[in-house]
Structure formats: structure tokens, C-alpha cells
Coordinates of C-alpha atoms in Angstrom, one line a residue:
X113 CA -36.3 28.6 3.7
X114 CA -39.3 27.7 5.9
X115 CA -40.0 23.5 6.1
X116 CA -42.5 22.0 7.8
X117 CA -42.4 18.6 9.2
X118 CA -45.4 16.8 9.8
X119 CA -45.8 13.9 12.0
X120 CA -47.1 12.2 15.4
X121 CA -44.3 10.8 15.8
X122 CA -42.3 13.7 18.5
X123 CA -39.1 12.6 18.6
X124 CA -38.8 12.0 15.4
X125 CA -40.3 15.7 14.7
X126 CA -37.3 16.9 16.8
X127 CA -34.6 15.1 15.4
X128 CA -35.1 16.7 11.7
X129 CA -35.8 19.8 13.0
X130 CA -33.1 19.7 15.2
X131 CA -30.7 18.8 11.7
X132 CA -32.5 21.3 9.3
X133 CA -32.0 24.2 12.1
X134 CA -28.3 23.4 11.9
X135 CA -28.2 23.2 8.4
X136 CA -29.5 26.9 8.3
X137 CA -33.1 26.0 7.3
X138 CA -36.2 27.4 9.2
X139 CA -38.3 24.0 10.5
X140 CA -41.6 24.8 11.5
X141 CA -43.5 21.5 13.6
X142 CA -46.9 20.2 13.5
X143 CA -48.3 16.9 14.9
X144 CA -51.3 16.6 13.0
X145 CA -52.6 17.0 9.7
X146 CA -55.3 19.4 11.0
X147 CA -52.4 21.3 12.6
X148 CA -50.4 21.5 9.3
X149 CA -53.3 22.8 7.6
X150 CA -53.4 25.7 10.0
X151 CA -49.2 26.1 9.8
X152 CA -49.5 26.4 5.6
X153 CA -52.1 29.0 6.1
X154 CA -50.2 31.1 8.9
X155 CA -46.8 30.9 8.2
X156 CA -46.6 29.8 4.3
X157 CA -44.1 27.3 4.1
X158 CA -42.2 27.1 1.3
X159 CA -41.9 22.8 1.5
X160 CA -44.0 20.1 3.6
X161 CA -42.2 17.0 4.6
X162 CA -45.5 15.0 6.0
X163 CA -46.1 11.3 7.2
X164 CA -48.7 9.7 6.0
X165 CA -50.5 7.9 9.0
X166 CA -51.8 10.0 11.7
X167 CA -54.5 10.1 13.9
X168 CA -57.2 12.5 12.9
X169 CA -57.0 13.9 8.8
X170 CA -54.2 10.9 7.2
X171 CA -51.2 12.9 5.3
X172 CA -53.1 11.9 1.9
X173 CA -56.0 13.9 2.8
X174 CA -54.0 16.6 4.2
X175 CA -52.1 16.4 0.9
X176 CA -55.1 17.3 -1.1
X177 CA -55.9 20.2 1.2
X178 CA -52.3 22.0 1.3
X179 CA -52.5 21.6 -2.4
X180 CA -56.2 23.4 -2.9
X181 CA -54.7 25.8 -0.8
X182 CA -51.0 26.2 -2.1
X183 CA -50.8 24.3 -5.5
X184 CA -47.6 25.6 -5.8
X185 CA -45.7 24.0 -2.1
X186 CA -43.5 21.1 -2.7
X187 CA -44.7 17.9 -0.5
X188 CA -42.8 15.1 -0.1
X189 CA -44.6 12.0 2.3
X190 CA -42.9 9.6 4.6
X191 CA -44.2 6.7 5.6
X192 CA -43.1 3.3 7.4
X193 CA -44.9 1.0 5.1
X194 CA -45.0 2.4 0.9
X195 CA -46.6 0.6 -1.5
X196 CA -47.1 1.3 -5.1
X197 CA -50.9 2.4 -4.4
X198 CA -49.6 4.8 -2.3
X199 CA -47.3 6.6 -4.0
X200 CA -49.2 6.4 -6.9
X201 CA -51.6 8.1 -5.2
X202 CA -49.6 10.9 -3.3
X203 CA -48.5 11.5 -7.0
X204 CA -52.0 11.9 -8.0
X205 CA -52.6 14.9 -5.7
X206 CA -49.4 16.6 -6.3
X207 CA -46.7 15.1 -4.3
X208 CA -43.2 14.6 -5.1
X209 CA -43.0 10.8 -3.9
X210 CA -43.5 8.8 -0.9
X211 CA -40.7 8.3 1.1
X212 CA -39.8 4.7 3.6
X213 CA -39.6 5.4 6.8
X214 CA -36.7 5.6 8.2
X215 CA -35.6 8.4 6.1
X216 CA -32.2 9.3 4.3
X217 CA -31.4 12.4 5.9
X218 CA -28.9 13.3 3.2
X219 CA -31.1 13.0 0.5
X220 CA -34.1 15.2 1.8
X221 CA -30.9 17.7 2.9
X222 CA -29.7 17.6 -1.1
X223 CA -33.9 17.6 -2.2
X224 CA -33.9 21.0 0.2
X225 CA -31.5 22.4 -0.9
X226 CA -31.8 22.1 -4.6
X227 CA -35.1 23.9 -3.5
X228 CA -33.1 26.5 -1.9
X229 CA -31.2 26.5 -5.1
X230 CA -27.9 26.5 -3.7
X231 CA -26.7 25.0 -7.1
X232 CA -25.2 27.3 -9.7
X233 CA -26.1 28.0 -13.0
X234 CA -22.5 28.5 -15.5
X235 CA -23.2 30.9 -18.2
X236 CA -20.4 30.6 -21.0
X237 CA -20.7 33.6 -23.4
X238 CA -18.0 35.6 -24.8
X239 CA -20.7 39.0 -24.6
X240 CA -19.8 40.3 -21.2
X241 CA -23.3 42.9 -22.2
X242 CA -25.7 39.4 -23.0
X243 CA -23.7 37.4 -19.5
X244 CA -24.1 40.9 -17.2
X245 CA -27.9 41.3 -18.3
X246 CA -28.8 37.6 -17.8
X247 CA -27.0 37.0 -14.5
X248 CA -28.5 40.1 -13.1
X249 CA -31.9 38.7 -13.9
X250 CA -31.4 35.2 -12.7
X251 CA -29.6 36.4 -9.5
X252 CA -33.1 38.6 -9.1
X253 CA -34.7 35.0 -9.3
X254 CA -32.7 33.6 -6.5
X255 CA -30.3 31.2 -8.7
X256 CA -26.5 32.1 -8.2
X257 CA -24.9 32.3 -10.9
X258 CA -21.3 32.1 -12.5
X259 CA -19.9 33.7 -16.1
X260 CA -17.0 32.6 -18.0
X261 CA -15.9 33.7 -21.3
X262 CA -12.8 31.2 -21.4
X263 CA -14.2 27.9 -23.0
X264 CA -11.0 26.3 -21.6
X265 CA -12.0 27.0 -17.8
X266 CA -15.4 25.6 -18.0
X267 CA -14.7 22.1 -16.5
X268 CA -12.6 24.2 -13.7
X269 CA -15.5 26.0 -12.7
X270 CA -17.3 22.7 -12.8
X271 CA -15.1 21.2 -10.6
X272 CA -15.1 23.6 -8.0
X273 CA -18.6 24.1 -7.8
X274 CA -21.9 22.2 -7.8
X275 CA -24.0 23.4 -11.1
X276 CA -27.5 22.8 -11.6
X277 CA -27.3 23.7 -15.6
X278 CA -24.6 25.2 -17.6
X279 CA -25.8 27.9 -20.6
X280 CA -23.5 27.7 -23.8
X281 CA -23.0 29.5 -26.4
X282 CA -22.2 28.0 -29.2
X283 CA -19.8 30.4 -30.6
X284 CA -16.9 31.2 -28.1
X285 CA -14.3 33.1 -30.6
X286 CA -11.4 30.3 -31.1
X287 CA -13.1 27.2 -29.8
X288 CA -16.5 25.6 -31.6
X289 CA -19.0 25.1 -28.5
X290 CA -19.6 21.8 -29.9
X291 CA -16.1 20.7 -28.6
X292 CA -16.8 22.3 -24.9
X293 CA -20.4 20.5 -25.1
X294 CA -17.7 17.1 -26.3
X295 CA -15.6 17.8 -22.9
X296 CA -18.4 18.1 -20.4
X297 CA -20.3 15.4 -21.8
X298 CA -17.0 13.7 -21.5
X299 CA -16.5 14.6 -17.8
X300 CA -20.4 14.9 -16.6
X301 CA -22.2 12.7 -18.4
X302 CA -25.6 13.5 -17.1
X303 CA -25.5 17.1 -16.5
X304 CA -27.7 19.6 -18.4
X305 CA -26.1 21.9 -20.9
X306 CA -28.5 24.0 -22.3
X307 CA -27.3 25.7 -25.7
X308 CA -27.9 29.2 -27.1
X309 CA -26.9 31.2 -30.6
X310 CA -27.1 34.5 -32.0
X311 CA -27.3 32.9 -35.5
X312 CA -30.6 31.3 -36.0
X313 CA -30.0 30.9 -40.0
X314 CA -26.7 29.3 -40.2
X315 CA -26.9 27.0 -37.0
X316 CA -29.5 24.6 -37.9
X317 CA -27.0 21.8 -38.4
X318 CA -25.0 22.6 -35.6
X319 CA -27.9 22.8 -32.7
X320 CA -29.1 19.1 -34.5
X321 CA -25.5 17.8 -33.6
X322 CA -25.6 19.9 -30.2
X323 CA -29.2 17.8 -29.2
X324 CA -27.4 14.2 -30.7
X325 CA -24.2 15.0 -28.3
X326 CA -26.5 15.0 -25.9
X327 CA -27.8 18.8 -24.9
X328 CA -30.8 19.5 -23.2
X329 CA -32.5 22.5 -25.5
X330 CA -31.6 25.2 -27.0
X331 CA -33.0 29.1 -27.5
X332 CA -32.0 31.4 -30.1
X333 CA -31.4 35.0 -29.1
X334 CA -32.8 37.0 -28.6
X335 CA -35.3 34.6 -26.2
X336 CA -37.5 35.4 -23.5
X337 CA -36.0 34.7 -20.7
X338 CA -39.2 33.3 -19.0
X339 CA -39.2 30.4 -21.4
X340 CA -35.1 29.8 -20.2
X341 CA -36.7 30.5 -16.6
X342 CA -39.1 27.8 -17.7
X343 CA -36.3 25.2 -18.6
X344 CA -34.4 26.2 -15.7
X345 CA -37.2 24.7 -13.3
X346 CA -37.8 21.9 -15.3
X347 CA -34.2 20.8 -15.3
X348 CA -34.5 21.3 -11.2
X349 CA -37.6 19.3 -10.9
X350 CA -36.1 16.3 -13.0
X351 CA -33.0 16.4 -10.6
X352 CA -35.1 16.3 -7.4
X353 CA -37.2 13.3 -9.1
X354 CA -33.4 11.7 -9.5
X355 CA -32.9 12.4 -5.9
X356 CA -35.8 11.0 -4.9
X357 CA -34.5 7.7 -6.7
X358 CA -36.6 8.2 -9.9
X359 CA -34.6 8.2 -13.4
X360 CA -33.3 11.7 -15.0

């Protein structure tokens, strides 16, 4: 995963790219936002960390640039001095937030990756056919992904790995979904469950109760899977707006 850092400041240039080459990451430098311009366009970055004052074209202005020319590359901006204006701003032309200077290393290193989406995504389905064909197509999409059939070993799996979402579906053979959606609620408060049903007709009721418990959405199948792809990315961009200290 290439990130570029953006800043006039050297040594503080070298001391995250010296931590993101460690952490397996690919840090590409610039010193200048006319520099960065010419780094987006050449070696297509897949994240911008930037500050916002420097000499020459101001991370702002860069911001609105990189953006015209890559609407889709996350930015964040760093600066010694935020104000509201600012961020409000940056936010206005597309960036995640405005960071104070000096940075958390850990939280840009958990904002990465999330990006990277080194986060799993817990599919709990009883069909080994429906769990084979939608982890294939997920891991195709760069998301790793676990299956488990057991409703009873859900919150194992959740312990021993870090998920981004889990899918449920809400009928697991002896065990009503509704009472594994109970049990990580219980455990995970926060984390999104996203619910799915073969039986469209008869579940009304059930996915109403699933939403008031506290699940994030819900598709019937067959869905497309671009509109769970969809969710998916929207449930990663609320987490890194968490990370970056904004409510999820």
C-alpha cells in the first residue's frame, strides 16, 4: 500500500516514513505541495498524509488539486495549529479531517490499515454453497474473510481476530440469529452486524427486532452483492471517522 507524506518539515518526513516502511507499508516523500501533485500523478498513491502549511501551493490548495485529479485517494491533513475553519474546510474538498500536530502514530497506523483492510469480515451461514461463493468474491475485493456455520463459535472467532463487520444469517439450524445478534451485542457493543435471510415473507418481524437490537442493515437473498460491497465501505468509512475521533 503506497502512502505519501507530505511536508517541509524533513525530519519529520523521515520519521513516519521510517515507521510505515517497518510496518510493511510503501511511503513515498514529497516536500511540497507542487511536489505531491507531481508524486499522485506518477506513482498513484493509494493515501495522502499532507500538512497544511508549506511554502509555495498550502496543503488546502493541494487538497483541491489531488482531489480533481484522484477523487477517489483518501487525504488526511496535519497541521500544528487546527481550528474549526480549517477542518471544516479540508472537509469541504474531500478530506478525512485535520489532524494536530504532533501526530498519534497509532492512530494513522490503525486509519492505514483499516485502508489496507487488514480487518476481517465473519460470515455466519449454515450454506457452505452461499459462504464459499461470497467469500470467494470478497477475497477477490481484497477483504479477508472468515466462515462459520457454528452460531456457538462466533464470539471465539471474535476474540481471536479483529473484524471489520460480521454477516448473519438469521437462520442457523438450532439457534434463532436473533440470540447470536443478543451475544455480540452483549460482548461488542458497537460492532456492525449486518443481517441477511433467505425468507423475505415470513421475516418482516424478525429483521424489525434485528434493527431495534441494534443491527446495522439487512439484505434479503438473493442480493447483489455490490449493494453489500456498498455497506461494507460504508461501515469502513464510519470506523475510520471513529478513529479519527469523530462519533460511529
Amino acid at each position: 500500500m503506497k502512502i505519501l507524506i507530505v511536508d517541509d518539515d524533513r525530519r519529520m518526513v523521515k520519521t513516519i516514513y521510517d515507521i510505515l516502511k517497518v510496518k510493511g507499508y510503501d511511503p513515498i516523500i514529497a516536500y511540497s505541495g507542487e511536489e505531491a501533485l507531481t508524486k499522485v500523478e506518477s506513482e498513484k498513491p493509494d493515501c495522502v498524509l499532507m500538512d497544511i502549511k508549506m511554502p509555495g501551493i498550502n496543503g488546502v490548495e493541494t487538497l483541491k488539486t489531488i482531489k480533481e485529479l484522484s477523487p477517489d485517494i483518501p487525504v488526511l491533513l496535519m497541521s500544528a495549529y487546527v481550528t474549526e475553519a480549517q477542518i471544516g474546510e479540508a472537509k469541504q474538498h474531500g478530506a478525512y479531517t485535520v489532524l494536530n500536530k504532533p501526530i498519534d502514530i497509532q492512530i494513522i497506523l490503525s486509519f492505514f490499515a483499516l485502508l489496507r483492510k487488514e480487518e476481517s469480515i465473519l460470515i455466519v451461514d449454515d450454506d457452505p454453497n452461499f459462504c464459499r461463493t461470497l467469500k470467494d468474491i470478497l477475497q477477490s475485493r481484497g477483504y479477508k474473510v472468515v466462515t462459520e456455520s457454528d452460531p456457538d463459535k462466533v464470539l471465539g472467532h471474535m476474540e481471536q481476530e479483529y473484524m471489520l463487520t460480521v454477516l448473519l444469517d438469521l437462520n442457523l439450524g438450532n439457534k434463532d440469529g436473533l440470540d447470536v445478534l443478543r451475544d455480540i451485542r452483549a460482548k461488542y457493543p458497537s460492532k456492525p452486524v449486518v443481517l441477511v435471510t433467505g425468507m423475505k415473507e415470513d421475516m418482516t418481524d424478525v429483521i424489525d427486532k434485528g434493527i431495534k437490537i441494534g443491527a446495522y442493515t439487512y439484505f434479503y437473498k438473493p442480493f447483489a452483492v455490490e449493494s453489500l460491497i456498498d455497506s461494507i465501505k460504508g461501515i469502513s468509512i464510519k470506523k475510520l471517522q471513529s478513529l479519527l475521533g469523530e462519533p460511529f
